[in-house]
Each structure stands twice: as C-alpha cells, then as structure tokens.
Coordinates of C-alpha atoms in Angstrom, one line a residue:
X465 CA 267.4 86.5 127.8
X466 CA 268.5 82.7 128.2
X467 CA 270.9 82.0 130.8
X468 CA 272.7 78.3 131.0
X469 CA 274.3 77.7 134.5
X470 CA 276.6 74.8 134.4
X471 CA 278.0 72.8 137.6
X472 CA 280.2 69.8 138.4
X473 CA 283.1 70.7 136.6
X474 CA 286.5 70.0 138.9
X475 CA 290.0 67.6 138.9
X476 CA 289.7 63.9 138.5
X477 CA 292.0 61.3 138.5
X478 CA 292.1 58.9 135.7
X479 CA 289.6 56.4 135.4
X480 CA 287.6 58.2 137.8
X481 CA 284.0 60.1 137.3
X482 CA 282.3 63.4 137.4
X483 CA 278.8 64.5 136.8
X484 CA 277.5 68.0 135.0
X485 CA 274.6 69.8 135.6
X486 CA 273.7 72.6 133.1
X487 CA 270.1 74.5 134.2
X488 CA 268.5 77.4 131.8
X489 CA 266.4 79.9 132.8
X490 CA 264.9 82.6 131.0
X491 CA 262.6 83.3 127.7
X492 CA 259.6 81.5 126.9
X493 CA 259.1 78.5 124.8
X494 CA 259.9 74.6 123.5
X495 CA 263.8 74.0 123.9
X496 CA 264.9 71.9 121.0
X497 CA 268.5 70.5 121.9
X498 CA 270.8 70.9 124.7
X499 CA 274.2 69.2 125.2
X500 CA 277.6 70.2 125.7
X501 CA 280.9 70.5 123.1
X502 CA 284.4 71.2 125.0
X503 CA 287.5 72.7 124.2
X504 CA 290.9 71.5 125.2
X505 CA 294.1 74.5 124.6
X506 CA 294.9 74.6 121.1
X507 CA 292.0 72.5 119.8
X508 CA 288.6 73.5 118.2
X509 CA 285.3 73.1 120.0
X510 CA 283.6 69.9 119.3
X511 CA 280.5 68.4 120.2
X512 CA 280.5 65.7 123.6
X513 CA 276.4 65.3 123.6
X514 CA 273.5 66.2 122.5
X515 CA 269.7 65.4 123.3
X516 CA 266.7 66.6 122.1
X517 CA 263.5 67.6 124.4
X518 CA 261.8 63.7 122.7
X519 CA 265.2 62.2 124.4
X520 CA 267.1 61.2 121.4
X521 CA 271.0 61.4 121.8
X522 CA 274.2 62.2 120.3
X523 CA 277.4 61.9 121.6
X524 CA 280.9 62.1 119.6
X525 CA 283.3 59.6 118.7
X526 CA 285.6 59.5 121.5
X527 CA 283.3 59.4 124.4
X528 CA 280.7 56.8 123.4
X529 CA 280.7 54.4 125.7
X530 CA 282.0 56.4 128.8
X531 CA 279.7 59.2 129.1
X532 CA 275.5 59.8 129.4
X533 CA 273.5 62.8 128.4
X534 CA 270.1 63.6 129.8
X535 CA 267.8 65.9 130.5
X536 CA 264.6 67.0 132.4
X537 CA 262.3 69.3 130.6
X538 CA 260.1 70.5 133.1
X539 CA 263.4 71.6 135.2
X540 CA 265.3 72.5 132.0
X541 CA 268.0 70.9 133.0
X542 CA 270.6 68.5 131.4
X543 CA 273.1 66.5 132.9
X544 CA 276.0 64.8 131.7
X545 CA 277.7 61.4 133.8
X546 CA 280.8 61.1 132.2
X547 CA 282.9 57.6 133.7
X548 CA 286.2 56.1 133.1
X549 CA 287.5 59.8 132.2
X550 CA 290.6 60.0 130.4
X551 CA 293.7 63.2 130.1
X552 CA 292.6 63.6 126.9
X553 CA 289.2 64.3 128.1
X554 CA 291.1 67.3 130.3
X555 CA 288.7 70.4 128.7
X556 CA 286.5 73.5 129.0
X557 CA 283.2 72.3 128.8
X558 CA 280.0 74.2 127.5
X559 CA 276.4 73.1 128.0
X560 CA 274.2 75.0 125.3
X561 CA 270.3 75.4 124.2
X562 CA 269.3 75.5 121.1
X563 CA 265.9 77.3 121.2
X564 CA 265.2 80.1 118.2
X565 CA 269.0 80.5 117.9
X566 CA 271.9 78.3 120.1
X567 CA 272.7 79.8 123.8
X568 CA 276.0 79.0 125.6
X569 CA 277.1 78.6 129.5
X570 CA 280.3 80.2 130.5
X571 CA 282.0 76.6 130.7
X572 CA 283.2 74.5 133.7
X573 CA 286.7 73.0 133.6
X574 CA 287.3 69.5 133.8
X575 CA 290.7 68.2 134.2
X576 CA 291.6 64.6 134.4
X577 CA 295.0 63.8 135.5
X578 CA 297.1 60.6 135.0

C-alpha cells in the first residue's frame, strides 16, 4: 500500500512563496513519475508538475516560469518551490506516484490572497 504525505501547503500573500514536500512510503519498486495537479472550486484537476525518477520535468502552462519540481529518489520525496504566487494559483494541491498504477495524497491547500 502506497502512501503520499504532502506538506507546506498554507496562506500566502501575492507575490509571495511557498514550498511543498510530498514523501511516499510503502510497496516495493522503481517509481516512475511524481508531481502534483491542483484543483481550484468549480474547476477540473489539472496537472502543475511532473518529474520522472531520470529528472526530466513538466510543468503546465500557467506556472512555467514561477514554480520548480524536484525530487530525491533515494528519500522518495518530491518537492515543489512555487514563487511569485498568484489568486489564481489559490487551490487544493495533490502530489501523486505513478508506479504500477498512479497513487494520490490527500491534498494541501494553498491559498494566495491579493
């Protein structure tokens, strides 16, 4: 049984910065991708970051630029630094694991206000 753990969610003010930590434990095996989507009231999920265990990323449209995905296998552990936040950034945000099938955290809320 895979568990994620997420961390570092809270309330920023605009332009400001927060850091999430997302740690897995359990099973045995290679972890492929982990990253984090986020989902703001009303809206569907979408993906904020990806990185897979060789360290290439993905990050979606509207936070290229502001926010960094990264990871340490060993620890299984990923990270996102996310800068210059903005309201619309204001979310639930789930780190996942994509091993055999995809595993989700419960989600950390980040709110950004103006």
């Amino acid at each position: 049984q895979v568990q994620l753990v997420e961390s570092g969610g809270g309330l920023v003010q605009a332009g400001g910065s927060l850091r999430l930590s997302c740690a897995a434990s359990g099973s045995t095996g290679s972890s492929n991708t982990m990253g984090w989507f986020r989902q703001a009231p009303g809206k569907q999920r979408e993906l904020v970051a990806g990185i897979t265990s060789g360290g290439s990323t993905i990050y979606g449209d509207s936070v290229k630029g502001r926010f960094t995905i990264s990871r340490d296998n060993a620890k299984r552990t990923v990270w996102l630094q996310m800068n210059s936040l903005k309201p619309e950034d204001t979310a639930v945000y789930y780190c996942y694991e994509d091993r055999i099938q995809r595993y989700w955290g419960q989600g950390t809320q980040v709110t950004v206000s103006s």
